[in-house]
């Protein structure tokens, strides 16, 4: 008798159902989104574990109809029902692309865990992925274990930015900016930061499609300016002055006489005790906009007062050491 749990789903891919799912088989069409956890093993006697998505906290998200690099994964998931766990035994030619995918996922997790992490580029030769176990996968038969968590159809979820049209991305930027403004007014600075950052990232994706310095590219770059200014103000409120300065440098490189940019960079420099740079920006602000001279005079006086107070505190600390 043939075991109904075991069958082939295509040449070179053998499926073994561990736990059956529930309900009818979903309709997998363009932009259907499947969420699943996976484990990858070498198909050897030891069944060597290569990757486990549970160690990365988040399930894998597969969006159908966008030329995903592993056809075996698309075909495998298409045969599953939500709640199902299945093993897919794949011949080496059906595993092509997994090394690149795994490296990408590992690098992303490493950067998410530690934003200053440096990804090594060689441990087993000049062509290394930076992960010796991945370098040894060439020509290996692999086993993919999938736990299908959910399947959502187009319109049932928010689209990923990279799948949006240019018009959809522009509308998203407007929406995110408004959300960021509302969160900032409510002093929800973390939420404001996230919305502004996502809006800036969306514009950067739009800009990648354009020729640098073309008319459309310049329009997109100009659209970034108010978002960068808003993001920088959030960073100042959170006292993350170095981050604010970095983004304000971008603003002022494009618009050297931007009043808000100069004001906020002067403030940020003062916040992290870049006194010389703060004075220079206040002076430049007064030069660019003479109507701001009284404000600049007051800010410079406040800065000098802070400097004198700090110097007095430092002298007191030194005196106490002897």
PDB file of C-alpha atoms in Angstrom:
ATOM      1  CA  UNK A   1       0.000   0.000   0.000  1.00  0.00           C
ATOM      2  CA  UNK A   2       1.335   3.436  -0.919  1.00  0.00           C
ATOM      3  CA  UNK A   3       1.821   5.805   2.003  1.00  0.00           C
ATOM      4  CA  UNK A   4      -0.340   8.893   1.164  1.00  0.00           C
ATOM      5  CA  UNK A   5       2.082  11.075   3.131  1.00  0.00           C
ATOM      6  CA  UNK A   6       4.938  10.393   0.727  1.00  0.00           C
ATOM      7  CA  UNK A   7       5.021  11.506  -2.884  1.00  0.00           C
ATOM      8  CA  UNK A   8       6.983  13.355  -5.538  1.00  0.00           C
ATOM      9  CA  UNK A   9       5.983  16.948  -6.326  1.00  0.00           C
ATOM     10  CA  UNK A  10       8.296  17.343  -9.276  1.00  0.00           C
ATOM     11  CA  UNK A  11      11.423  15.896 -10.786  1.00  0.00           C
ATOM     12  CA  UNK A  12      14.097  15.735  -8.118  1.00  0.00           C
ATOM     13  CA  UNK A  13      11.840  16.761  -5.188  1.00  0.00           C
ATOM     14  CA  UNK A  14      10.440  14.122  -2.828  1.00  0.00           C
ATOM     15  CA  UNK A  15       7.891  15.160  -0.194  1.00  0.00           C
ATOM     16  CA  UNK A  16       7.286  13.458   3.163  1.00  0.00           C
ATOM     17  CA  UNK A  17       4.359  14.854   5.193  1.00  0.00           C
ATOM     18  CA  UNK A  18       5.122  14.852   8.927  1.00  0.00           C
ATOM     19  CA  UNK A  19       1.934  16.523  10.142  1.00  0.00           C
ATOM     20  CA  UNK A  20      -1.016  17.179   7.798  1.00  0.00           C
ATOM     21  CA  UNK A  21      -2.448  20.670   7.679  1.00  0.00           C
ATOM     22  CA  UNK A  22      -6.068  21.713   7.907  1.00  0.00           C
ATOM     23  CA  UNK A  23      -8.622  22.810   5.356  1.00  0.00           C
ATOM     24  CA  UNK A  24      -8.441  22.882   1.568  1.00  0.00           C
ATOM     25  CA  UNK A  25      -5.240  23.529  -0.338  1.00  0.00           C
ATOM     26  CA  UNK A  26      -4.871  27.346  -0.654  1.00  0.00           C
ATOM     27  CA  UNK A  27      -4.865  29.034  -4.020  1.00  0.00           C
ATOM     28  CA  UNK A  28      -1.285  30.085  -4.680  1.00  0.00           C
ATOM     29  CA  UNK A  29      -1.382  32.973  -7.156  1.00  0.00           C
ATOM     30  CA  UNK A  30       0.718  36.046  -7.869  1.00  0.00           C
ATOM     31  CA  UNK A  31       1.296  38.013  -4.625  1.00  0.00           C
ATOM     32  CA  UNK A  32       0.023  35.203  -2.391  1.00  0.00           C
ATOM     33  CA  UNK A  33       2.096  35.437   0.802  1.00  0.00           C
ATOM     34  CA  UNK A  34       3.161  32.346   2.759  1.00  0.00           C
ATOM     35  CA  UNK A  35       4.743  32.525   6.215  1.00  0.00           C
ATOM     36  CA  UNK A  36       6.680  29.471   7.357  1.00  0.00           C
ATOM     37  CA  UNK A  37       9.564  28.335   9.529  1.00  0.00           C
ATOM     38  CA  UNK A  38      12.192  26.138   7.938  1.00  0.00           C
ATOM     39  CA  UNK A  39      15.090  23.895   8.809  1.00  0.00           C
ATOM     40  CA  UNK A  40      17.735  22.871   6.290  1.00  0.00           C
ATOM     41  CA  UNK A  41      19.715  19.643   6.595  1.00  0.00           C
ATOM     42  CA  UNK A  42      22.377  17.941   4.521  1.00  0.00           C
ATOM     43  CA  UNK A  43      20.925  14.690   3.209  1.00  0.00           C
ATOM     44  CA  UNK A  44      23.545  12.478   4.873  1.00  0.00           C
ATOM     45  CA  UNK A  45      23.551   9.801   7.570  1.00  0.00           C
ATOM     46  CA  UNK A  46      24.014  12.422  10.298  1.00  0.00           C
ATOM     47  CA  UNK A  47      21.349  14.705   8.823  1.00  0.00           C
ATOM     48  CA  UNK A  48      23.585  17.729   9.536  1.00  0.00           C
ATOM     49  CA  UNK A  49      21.573  20.839  10.438  1.00  0.00           C
ATOM     50  CA  UNK A  50      22.557  23.888   8.360  1.00  0.00           C
ATOM     51  CA  UNK A  51      19.920  26.512   9.220  1.00  0.00           C
ATOM     52  CA  UNK A  52      16.914  26.900  11.506  1.00  0.00           C
ATOM     53  CA  UNK A  53      14.746  29.994  10.990  1.00  0.00           C
ATOM     54  CA  UNK A  54      13.508  29.780  14.580  1.00  0.00           C
ATOM     55  CA  UNK A  55      16.964  30.924  15.679  1.00  0.00           C
ATOM     56  CA  UNK A  56      16.316  34.152  13.743  1.00  0.00           C
ATOM     57  CA  UNK A  57      13.085  34.883  15.649  1.00  0.00           C
ATOM     58  CA  UNK A  58      10.965  35.558  12.563  1.00  0.00           C
ATOM     59  CA  UNK A  59       9.425  33.143  10.037  1.00  0.00           C
ATOM     60  CA  UNK A  60      10.372  33.290   6.383  1.00  0.00           C
ATOM     61  CA  UNK A  61       8.032  35.228   4.114  1.00  0.00           C
ATOM     62  CA  UNK A  62       7.612  34.004   0.552  1.00  0.00           C
ATOM     63  CA  UNK A  63       5.726  36.103  -1.981  1.00  0.00           C
ATOM     64  CA  UNK A  64       4.672  34.119  -5.031  1.00  0.00           C
ATOM     65  CA  UNK A  65       5.048  35.312  -8.594  1.00  0.00           C
ATOM     66  CA  UNK A  66       8.250  37.342  -8.189  1.00  0.00           C
ATOM     67  CA  UNK A  67      10.896  34.967  -9.595  1.00  0.00           C
ATOM     68  CA  UNK A  68      12.060  33.626  -6.237  1.00  0.00           C
ATOM     69  CA  UNK A  69      15.530  32.133  -6.572  1.00  0.00           C
ATOM     70  CA  UNK A  70      14.592  28.664  -5.213  1.00  0.00           C
ATOM     71  CA  UNK A  71      11.960  27.027  -7.402  1.00  0.00           C
ATOM     72  CA  UNK A  72      11.981  23.974  -5.114  1.00  0.00           C
ATOM     73  CA  UNK A  73      10.751  26.138  -2.226  1.00  0.00           C
ATOM     74  CA  UNK A  74       7.882  27.613  -4.237  1.00  0.00           C
ATOM     75  CA  UNK A  75       6.836  24.186  -5.494  1.00  0.00           C
ATOM     76  CA  UNK A  76       7.123  22.713  -2.017  1.00  0.00           C
ATOM     77  CA  UNK A  77       5.038  25.361  -0.280  1.00  0.00           C
ATOM     78  CA  UNK A  78       2.431  25.236  -3.056  1.00  0.00           C
ATOM     79  CA  UNK A  79       1.719  21.645  -2.056  1.00  0.00           C
ATOM     80  CA  UNK A  80       1.049  22.505   1.610  1.00  0.00           C
ATOM     81  CA  UNK A  81      -1.890  23.474   3.796  1.00  0.00           C
ATOM     82  CA  UNK A  82      -1.653  25.851   6.787  1.00  0.00           C
ATOM     83  CA  UNK A  83      -0.515  23.975   9.898  1.00  0.00           C
ATOM     84  CA  UNK A  84       1.288  21.322   7.849  1.00  0.00           C
ATOM     85  CA  UNK A  85       4.869  20.201   8.438  1.00  0.00           C
ATOM     86  CA  UNK A  86       6.618  18.465   5.565  1.00  0.00           C
ATOM     87  CA  UNK A  87      10.127  17.397   4.595  1.00  0.00           C
ATOM     88  CA  UNK A  88      11.344  17.968   1.043  1.00  0.00           C
ATOM     89  CA  UNK A  89      14.267  15.854  -0.156  1.00  0.00           C
ATOM     90  CA  UNK A  90      15.927  17.667  -3.058  1.00  0.00           C
ATOM     91  CA  UNK A  91      18.602  16.549  -5.483  1.00  0.00           C
ATOM     92  CA  UNK A  92      21.598  18.933  -5.788  1.00  0.00           C
ATOM     93  CA  UNK A  93      20.363  20.722  -8.912  1.00  0.00           C
ATOM     94  CA  UNK A  94      17.135  21.621  -7.069  1.00  0.00           C
ATOM     95  CA  UNK A  95      19.192  23.241  -4.284  1.00  0.00           C
ATOM     96  CA  UNK A  96      20.992  25.765  -6.475  1.00  0.00           C
ATOM     97  CA  UNK A  97      20.545  29.213  -4.985  1.00  0.00           C
ATOM     98  CA  UNK A  98      20.210  28.049  -1.389  1.00  0.00           C
ATOM     99  CA  UNK A  99      23.768  29.055  -0.464  1.00  0.00           C
ATOM    100  CA  UNK A 100      23.135  32.627  -1.625  1.00  0.00           C
ATOM    101  CA  UNK A 101      19.761  32.748   0.148  1.00  0.00           C
ATOM    102  CA  UNK A 102      21.203  31.405   3.406  1.00  0.00           C
ATOM    103  CA  UNK A 103      24.082  33.883   3.342  1.00  0.00           C
ATOM    104  CA  UNK A 104      21.640  36.751   2.812  1.00  0.00           C
ATOM    105  CA  UNK A 105      19.427  35.630   5.691  1.00  0.00           C
ATOM    106  CA  UNK A 106      22.386  35.091   8.033  1.00  0.00           C
ATOM    107  CA  UNK A 107      23.886  38.482   7.195  1.00  0.00           C
ATOM    108  CA  UNK A 108      20.527  40.187   7.745  1.00  0.00           C
ATOM    109  CA  UNK A 109      20.125  38.513  11.136  1.00  0.00           C
ATOM    110  CA  UNK A 110      23.677  39.432  12.136  1.00  0.00           C
ATOM    111  CA  UNK A 111      23.134  43.087  11.235  1.00  0.00           C
ATOM    112  CA  UNK A 112      19.769  43.155  13.000  1.00  0.00           C
ATOM    113  CA  UNK A 113      21.302  41.669  16.128  1.00  0.00           C
ATOM    114  CA  UNK A 114      24.339  43.944  16.050  1.00  0.00           C
ATOM    115  CA  UNK A 115      24.187  46.991  13.748  1.00  0.00           C
ATOM    116  CA  UNK A 116      27.983  47.292  13.946  1.00  0.00           C
ATOM    117  CA  UNK A 117      28.589  43.656  13.023  1.00  0.00           C
ATOM    118  CA  UNK A 118      31.158  43.078  10.294  1.00  0.00           C
ATOM    119  CA  UNK A 119      30.429  40.198   7.947  1.00  0.00           C
ATOM    120  CA  UNK A 120      33.599  38.235   7.223  1.00  0.00           C
ATOM    121  CA  UNK A 121      34.303  37.545   3.577  1.00  0.00           C
ATOM    122  CA  UNK A 122      36.791  34.722   3.722  1.00  0.00           C
ATOM    123  CA  UNK A 123      37.307  31.680   5.852  1.00  0.00           C
ATOM    124  CA  UNK A 124      37.761  29.023   3.207  1.00  0.00           C
ATOM    125  CA  UNK A 125      39.229  30.873   0.250  1.00  0.00           C
ATOM    126  CA  UNK A 126      38.793  33.996  -1.840  1.00  0.00           C
ATOM    127  CA  UNK A 127      35.368  32.927  -3.157  1.00  0.00           C
ATOM    128  CA  UNK A 128      34.013  32.170   0.306  1.00  0.00           C
ATOM    129  CA  UNK A 129      30.559  33.224   1.425  1.00  0.00           C
ATOM    130  CA  UNK A 130      32.043  33.950   4.844  1.00  0.00           C
ATOM    131  CA  UNK A 131      30.385  30.793   6.242  1.00  0.00           C
ATOM    132  CA  UNK A 132      32.429  27.631   5.891  1.00  0.00           C
ATOM    133  CA  UNK A 133      29.443  25.294   6.188  1.00  0.00           C
ATOM    134  CA  UNK A 134      27.778  27.061   3.243  1.00  0.00           C
ATOM    135  CA  UNK A 135      30.972  26.877   1.190  1.00  0.00           C
ATOM    136  CA  UNK A 136      30.827  23.086   1.505  1.00  0.00           C
ATOM    137  CA  UNK A 137      27.253  22.722   0.178  1.00  0.00           C
ATOM    138  CA  UNK A 138      28.182  22.636  -3.510  1.00  0.00           C
ATOM    139  CA  UNK A 139      26.875  19.425  -5.034  1.00  0.00           C
ATOM    140  CA  UNK A 140      25.046  18.380  -1.855  1.00  0.00           C
ATOM    141  CA  UNK A 141      21.541  16.972  -1.679  1.00  0.00           C
ATOM    142  CA  UNK A 142      19.539  18.926   0.911  1.00  0.00           C
ATOM    143  CA  UNK A 143      16.434  18.359   3.005  1.00  0.00           C
ATOM    144  CA  UNK A 144      14.110  21.298   3.631  1.00  0.00           C
ATOM    145  CA  UNK A 145      11.645  21.030   6.520  1.00  0.00           C
ATOM    146  CA  UNK A 146       8.767  23.518   6.326  1.00  0.00           C
ATOM    147  CA  UNK A 147       6.201  24.425   8.981  1.00  0.00           C
ATOM    148  CA  UNK A 148       3.537  26.422   7.118  1.00  0.00           C
ATOM    149  CA  UNK A 149       2.082  28.980   9.523  1.00  0.00           C
ATOM    150  CA  UNK A 150      -0.261  30.982   7.307  1.00  0.00           C
ATOM    151  CA  UNK A 151      -1.224  31.834   3.737  1.00  0.00           C
ATOM    152  CA  UNK A 152      -2.606  35.258   2.820  1.00  0.00           C
ATOM    153  CA  UNK A 153      -4.066  36.314  -0.496  1.00  0.00           C
ATOM    154  CA  UNK A 154      -3.493  39.671  -2.247  1.00  0.00           C
ATOM    155  CA  UNK A 155      -5.495  42.383  -0.509  1.00  0.00           C
ATOM    156  CA  UNK A 156      -5.432  40.572   2.845  1.00  0.00           C
ATOM    157  CA  UNK A 157      -2.109  42.092   3.930  1.00  0.00           C
ATOM    158  CA  UNK A 158      -0.053  45.244   3.507  1.00  0.00           C
ATOM    159  CA  UNK A 159       2.130  44.982   0.423  1.00  0.00           C
ATOM    160  CA  UNK A 160       5.889  44.851   0.767  1.00  0.00           C
ATOM    161  CA  UNK A 161       7.481  48.080  -0.428  1.00  0.00           C
ATOM    162  CA  UNK A 162       9.574  46.333  -3.075  1.00  0.00           C
ATOM    163  CA  UNK A 163       6.415  44.933  -4.719  1.00  0.00           C
ATOM    164  CA  UNK A 164       4.686  48.326  -5.004  1.00  0.00           C
ATOM    165  CA  UNK A 165       4.403  50.450  -8.113  1.00  0.00           C
ATOM    166  CA  UNK A 166       6.044  53.880  -8.155  1.00  0.00           C
ATOM    167  CA  UNK A 167       2.675  55.578  -7.600  1.00  0.00           C
ATOM    168  CA  UNK A 168       1.920  53.313  -4.637  1.00  0.00           C
ATOM    169  CA  UNK A 169       5.301  54.141  -3.125  1.00  0.00           C
ATOM    170  CA  UNK A 170       4.687  57.877  -3.473  1.00  0.00           C
ATOM    171  CA  UNK A 171       1.324  57.564  -1.741  1.00  0.00           C
ATOM    172  CA  UNK A 172       2.962  55.490   0.996  1.00  0.00           C
ATOM    173  CA  UNK A 173       5.557  58.221   1.588  1.00  0.00           C
ATOM    174  CA  UNK A 174       2.785  60.807   2.109  1.00  0.00           C
ATOM    175  CA  UNK A 175       0.979  58.466   4.499  1.00  0.00           C
ATOM    176  CA  UNK A 176       4.132  57.669   6.485  1.00  0.00           C
ATOM    177  CA  UNK A 177       5.101  61.323   6.766  1.00  0.00           C
ATOM    178  CA  UNK A 178       1.658  62.188   8.148  1.00  0.00           C
ATOM    179  CA  UNK A 179       1.855  59.317  10.627  1.00  0.00           C
ATOM    180  CA  UNK A 180       5.324  60.453  11.671  1.00  0.00           C
ATOM    181  CA  UNK A 181       4.105  64.008  12.197  1.00  0.00           C
ATOM    182  CA  UNK A 182       1.211  62.829  14.367  1.00  0.00           C
ATOM    183  CA  UNK A 183       3.477  60.615  16.456  1.00  0.00           C
ATOM    184  CA  UNK A 184       5.958  63.470  16.886  1.00  0.00           C
ATOM    185  CA  UNK A 185       3.238  65.831  18.064  1.00  0.00           C
ATOM    186  CA  UNK A 186       2.205  63.188  20.607  1.00  0.00           C
ATOM    187  CA  UNK A 187       5.883  62.890  21.655  1.00  0.00           C
ATOM    188  CA  UNK A 188       5.952  59.244  20.594  1.00  0.00           C
ATOM    189  CA  UNK A 189       9.463  59.670  19.279  1.00  0.00           C
ATOM    190  CA  UNK A 190      10.260  56.009  18.596  1.00  0.00           C
ATOM    191  CA  UNK A 191       7.121  55.613  16.466  1.00  0.00           C
ATOM    192  CA  UNK A 192       7.838  58.900  14.678  1.00  0.00           C
ATOM    193  CA  UNK A 193      11.382  57.736  13.955  1.00  0.00           C
ATOM    194  CA  UNK A 194      10.129  54.465  12.448  1.00  0.00           C
ATOM    195  CA  UNK A 195       7.641  56.187  10.146  1.00  0.00           C
ATOM    196  CA  UNK A 196      10.103  58.804   8.916  1.00  0.00           C
ATOM    197  CA  UNK A 197      12.818  56.184   8.392  1.00  0.00           C
ATOM    198  CA  UNK A 198      10.450  53.977   6.379  1.00  0.00           C
ATOM    199  CA  UNK A 199       9.401  56.961   4.250  1.00  0.00           C
ATOM    200  CA  UNK A 200      13.041  57.854   3.555  1.00  0.00           C
ATOM    201  CA  UNK A 201      13.801  54.227   2.666  1.00  0.00           C
ATOM    202  CA  UNK A 202      10.845  54.136   0.272  1.00  0.00           C
ATOM    203  CA  UNK A 203      12.125  57.222  -1.534  1.00  0.00           C
ATOM    204  CA  UNK A 204      15.577  55.680  -1.751  1.00  0.00           C
ATOM    205  CA  UNK A 205      14.054  52.646  -3.466  1.00  0.00           C
ATOM    206  CA  UNK A 206      12.306  54.951  -5.925  1.00  0.00           C
ATOM    207  CA  UNK A 207      15.579  56.733  -6.618  1.00  0.00           C
ATOM    208  CA  UNK A 208      17.371  53.502  -7.487  1.00  0.00           C
ATOM    209  CA  UNK A 209      15.301  53.271 -10.668  1.00  0.00           C
ATOM    210  CA  UNK A 210      16.374  56.710 -11.885  1.00  0.00           C
ATOM    211  CA  UNK A 211      19.531  57.972 -13.520  1.00  0.00           C
ATOM    212  CA  UNK A 212      21.487  60.123 -11.017  1.00  0.00           C
ATOM    213  CA  UNK A 213      20.967  63.858 -11.628  1.00  0.00           C
ATOM    214  CA  UNK A 214      18.057  63.221 -13.976  1.00  0.00           C
ATOM    215  CA  UNK A 215      14.917  65.327 -13.518  1.00  0.00           C
ATOM    216  CA  UNK A 216      12.991  62.542 -11.776  1.00  0.00           C
ATOM    217  CA  UNK A 217      15.987  61.669  -9.573  1.00  0.00           C
ATOM    218  CA  UNK A 218      16.254  65.296  -8.456  1.00  0.00           C
ATOM    219  CA  UNK A 219      12.539  65.402  -7.636  1.00  0.00           C
ATOM    220  CA  UNK A 220      12.956  62.347  -5.393  1.00  0.00           C
ATOM    221  CA  UNK A 221      16.047  63.816  -3.719  1.00  0.00           C
ATOM    222  CA  UNK A 222      14.124  67.023  -3.009  1.00  0.00           C
ATOM    223  CA  UNK A 223      11.283  64.984  -1.511  1.00  0.00           C
ATOM    224  CA  UNK A 224      13.746  63.538   1.006  1.00  0.00           C
ATOM    225  CA  UNK A 225      14.664  66.941   2.464  1.00  0.00           C
ATOM    226  CA  UNK A 226      11.614  67.531   4.734  1.00  0.00           C
ATOM    227  CA  UNK A 227      11.714  63.909   5.846  1.00  0.00           C
ATOM    228  CA  UNK A 228      15.401  64.111   6.729  1.00  0.00           C
ATOM    229  CA  UNK A 229      14.727  67.331   8.639  1.00  0.00           C
ATOM    230  CA  UNK A 230      11.874  65.724  10.568  1.00  0.00           C
ATOM    231  CA  UNK A 231      13.902  62.594  11.267  1.00  0.00           C
ATOM    232  CA  UNK A 232      16.787  64.726  12.520  1.00  0.00           C
ATOM    233  CA  UNK A 233      14.487  66.643  14.865  1.00  0.00           C
ATOM    234  CA  UNK A 234      13.344  63.330  16.345  1.00  0.00           C
ATOM    235  CA  UNK A 235      16.994  62.354  16.884  1.00  0.00           C
ATOM    236  CA  UNK A 236      17.639  65.666  18.628  1.00  0.00           C
ATOM    237  CA  UNK A 237      14.660  65.088  20.917  1.00  0.00           C
ATOM    238  CA  UNK A 238      16.067  61.634  21.715  1.00  0.00           C
ATOM    239  CA  UNK A 239      19.505  63.232  22.275  1.00  0.00           C
ATOM    240  CA  UNK A 240      20.997  61.087  19.510  1.00  0.00           C
ATOM    241  CA  UNK A 241      22.923  64.051  18.192  1.00  0.00           C
ATOM    242  CA  UNK A 242      25.499  62.246  16.044  1.00  0.00           C
ATOM    243  CA  UNK A 243      22.744  60.556  14.020  1.00  0.00           C
ATOM    244  CA  UNK A 244      20.972  63.895  13.601  1.00  0.00           C
ATOM    245  CA  UNK A 245      24.189  65.535  12.355  1.00  0.00           C
ATOM    246  CA  UNK A 246      24.736  62.781   9.775  1.00  0.00           C
ATOM    247  CA  UNK A 247      21.295  63.328   8.227  1.00  0.00           C
ATOM    248  CA  UNK A 248      21.526  67.104   8.442  1.00  0.00           C
ATOM    249  CA  UNK A 249      24.838  66.954   6.582  1.00  0.00           C
ATOM    250  CA  UNK A 250      22.905  65.276   3.756  1.00  0.00           C
ATOM    251  CA  UNK A 251      20.309  68.061   3.789  1.00  0.00           C
ATOM    252  CA  UNK A 252      22.888  70.839   3.795  1.00  0.00           C
ATOM    253  CA  UNK A 253      25.002  69.229   1.102  1.00  0.00           C
ATOM    254  CA  UNK A 254      22.010  69.514  -1.210  1.00  0.00           C
ATOM    255  CA  UNK A 255      20.676  72.795   0.218  1.00  0.00           C
ATOM    256  CA  UNK A 256      23.565  74.657   1.906  1.00  0.00           C
ATOM    257  CA  UNK A 257      21.279  77.555   2.942  1.00  0.00           C
ATOM    258  CA  UNK A 258      18.452  75.494   4.397  1.00  0.00           C
ATOM    259  CA  UNK A 259      17.375  77.435   7.502  1.00  0.00           C
ATOM    260  CA  UNK A 260      15.939  74.488   9.409  1.00  0.00           C
ATOM    261  CA  UNK A 261      18.964  72.394   8.513  1.00  0.00           C
ATOM    262  CA  UNK A 262      21.413  74.957   9.856  1.00  0.00           C
ATOM    263  CA  UNK A 263      19.359  75.564  13.009  1.00  0.00           C
ATOM    264  CA  UNK A 264      19.053  71.872  13.808  1.00  0.00           C
ATOM    265  CA  UNK A 265      22.661  71.019  13.004  1.00  0.00           C
ATOM    266  CA  UNK A 266      23.861  73.875  15.205  1.00  0.00           C
ATOM    267  CA  UNK A 267      21.632  72.524  17.976  1.00  0.00           C
ATOM    268  CA  UNK A 268      22.909  68.973  17.489  1.00  0.00           C
ATOM    269  CA  UNK A 269      26.554  70.084  17.474  1.00  0.00           C
ATOM    270  CA  UNK A 270      25.938  71.946  20.701  1.00  0.00           C
ATOM    271  CA  UNK A 271      24.256  68.869  22.169  1.00  0.00           C
ATOM    272  CA  UNK A 272      27.322  66.688  21.654  1.00  0.00           C
ATOM    273  CA  UNK A 273      29.826  69.450  22.560  1.00  0.00           C
ATOM    274  CA  UNK A 274      31.117  70.164  19.071  1.00  0.00           C
ATOM    275  CA  UNK A 275      31.438  73.784  20.173  1.00  0.00           C
ATOM    276  CA  UNK A 276      33.448  75.064  17.196  1.00  0.00           C
ATOM    277  CA  UNK A 277      31.028  73.501  14.700  1.00  0.00           C
ATOM    278  CA  UNK A 278      28.011  74.786  16.637  1.00  0.00           C
ATOM    279  CA  UNK A 279      29.328  78.363  16.566  1.00  0.00           C
ATOM    280  CA  UNK A 280      30.046  78.105  12.853  1.00  0.00           C
ATOM    281  CA  UNK A 281      26.510  76.919  12.074  1.00  0.00           C
ATOM    282  CA  UNK A 282      24.896  79.641  14.221  1.00  0.00           C
ATOM    283  CA  UNK A 283      27.026  82.278  12.499  1.00  0.00           C
ATOM    284  CA  UNK A 284      26.164  80.858   9.078  1.00  0.00           C
ATOM    285  CA  UNK A 285      22.462  80.882   9.956  1.00  0.00           C
ATOM    286  CA  UNK A 286      22.659  84.615  10.807  1.00  0.00           C
ATOM    287  CA  UNK A 287      24.501  85.247   7.535  1.00  0.00           C
ATOM    288  CA  UNK A 288      22.001  83.311   5.416  1.00  0.00           C
ATOM    289  CA  UNK A 289      18.944  84.807   7.125  1.00  0.00           C
ATOM    290  CA  UNK A 290      19.648  88.167   8.820  1.00  0.00           C
ATOM    291  CA  UNK A 291      16.187  88.087  10.376  1.00  0.00           C
ATOM    292  CA  UNK A 292      17.501  85.312  12.634  1.00  0.00           C
ATOM    293  CA  UNK A 293      20.316  87.439  14.125  1.00  0.00           C
ATOM    294  CA  UNK A 294      18.608  88.066  17.478  1.00  0.00           C
ATOM    295  CA  UNK A 295      17.826  84.361  17.808  1.00  0.00           C
ATOM    296  CA  UNK A 296      21.396  83.443  16.912  1.00  0.00           C
ATOM    297  CA  UNK A 297      22.776  85.930  19.441  1.00  0.00           C
ATOM    298  CA  UNK A 298      20.657  84.350  22.164  1.00  0.00           C
ATOM    299  CA  UNK A 299      21.668  80.823  21.167  1.00  0.00           C
ATOM    300  CA  UNK A 300      25.354  81.735  21.140  1.00  0.00           C
ATOM    301  CA  UNK A 301      25.012  83.272  24.602  1.00  0.00           C
ATOM    302  CA  UNK A 302      23.316  80.106  25.855  1.00  0.00           C
ATOM    303  CA  UNK A 303      26.112  78.052  24.320  1.00  0.00           C
ATOM    304  CA  UNK A 304      28.823  80.162  25.989  1.00  0.00           C
ATOM    305  CA  UNK A 305      27.012  79.871  29.328  1.00  0.00           C
ATOM    306  CA  UNK A 306      26.970  76.080  28.997  1.00  0.00           C
ATOM    307  CA  UNK A 307      30.665  76.042  28.096  1.00  0.00           C
ATOM    308  CA  UNK A 308      31.575  78.139  31.146  1.00  0.00           C
ATOM    309  CA  UNK A 309      29.457  75.964  33.424  1.00  0.00           C
ATOM    310  CA  UNK A 310      31.135  72.825  32.115  1.00  0.00           C
ATOM    311  CA  UNK A 311      34.590  74.352  32.516  1.00  0.00           C
ATOM    312  CA  UNK A 312      33.763  75.298  36.117  1.00  0.00           C
ATOM    313  CA  UNK A 313      32.513  71.760  36.807  1.00  0.00           C
ATOM    314  CA  UNK A 314      35.657  70.283  35.271  1.00  0.00           C
ATOM    315  CA  UNK A 315      37.893  72.535  37.404  1.00  0.00           C
ATOM    316  CA  UNK A 316      35.962  71.507  40.508  1.00  0.00           C
ATOM    317  CA  UNK A 317      36.409  67.827  39.661  1.00  0.00           C
ATOM    318  CA  UNK A 318      40.140  68.307  39.068  1.00  0.00           C
ATOM    319  CA  UNK A 319      40.516  70.183  42.325  1.00  0.00           C
ATOM    320  CA  UNK A 320      38.849  67.325  44.185  1.00  0.00           C
ATOM    321  CA  UNK A 321      41.392  64.886  42.803  1.00  0.00           C
ATOM    322  CA  UNK A 322      44.302  66.529  44.624  1.00  0.00           C
TER     323      UNK A 322
END
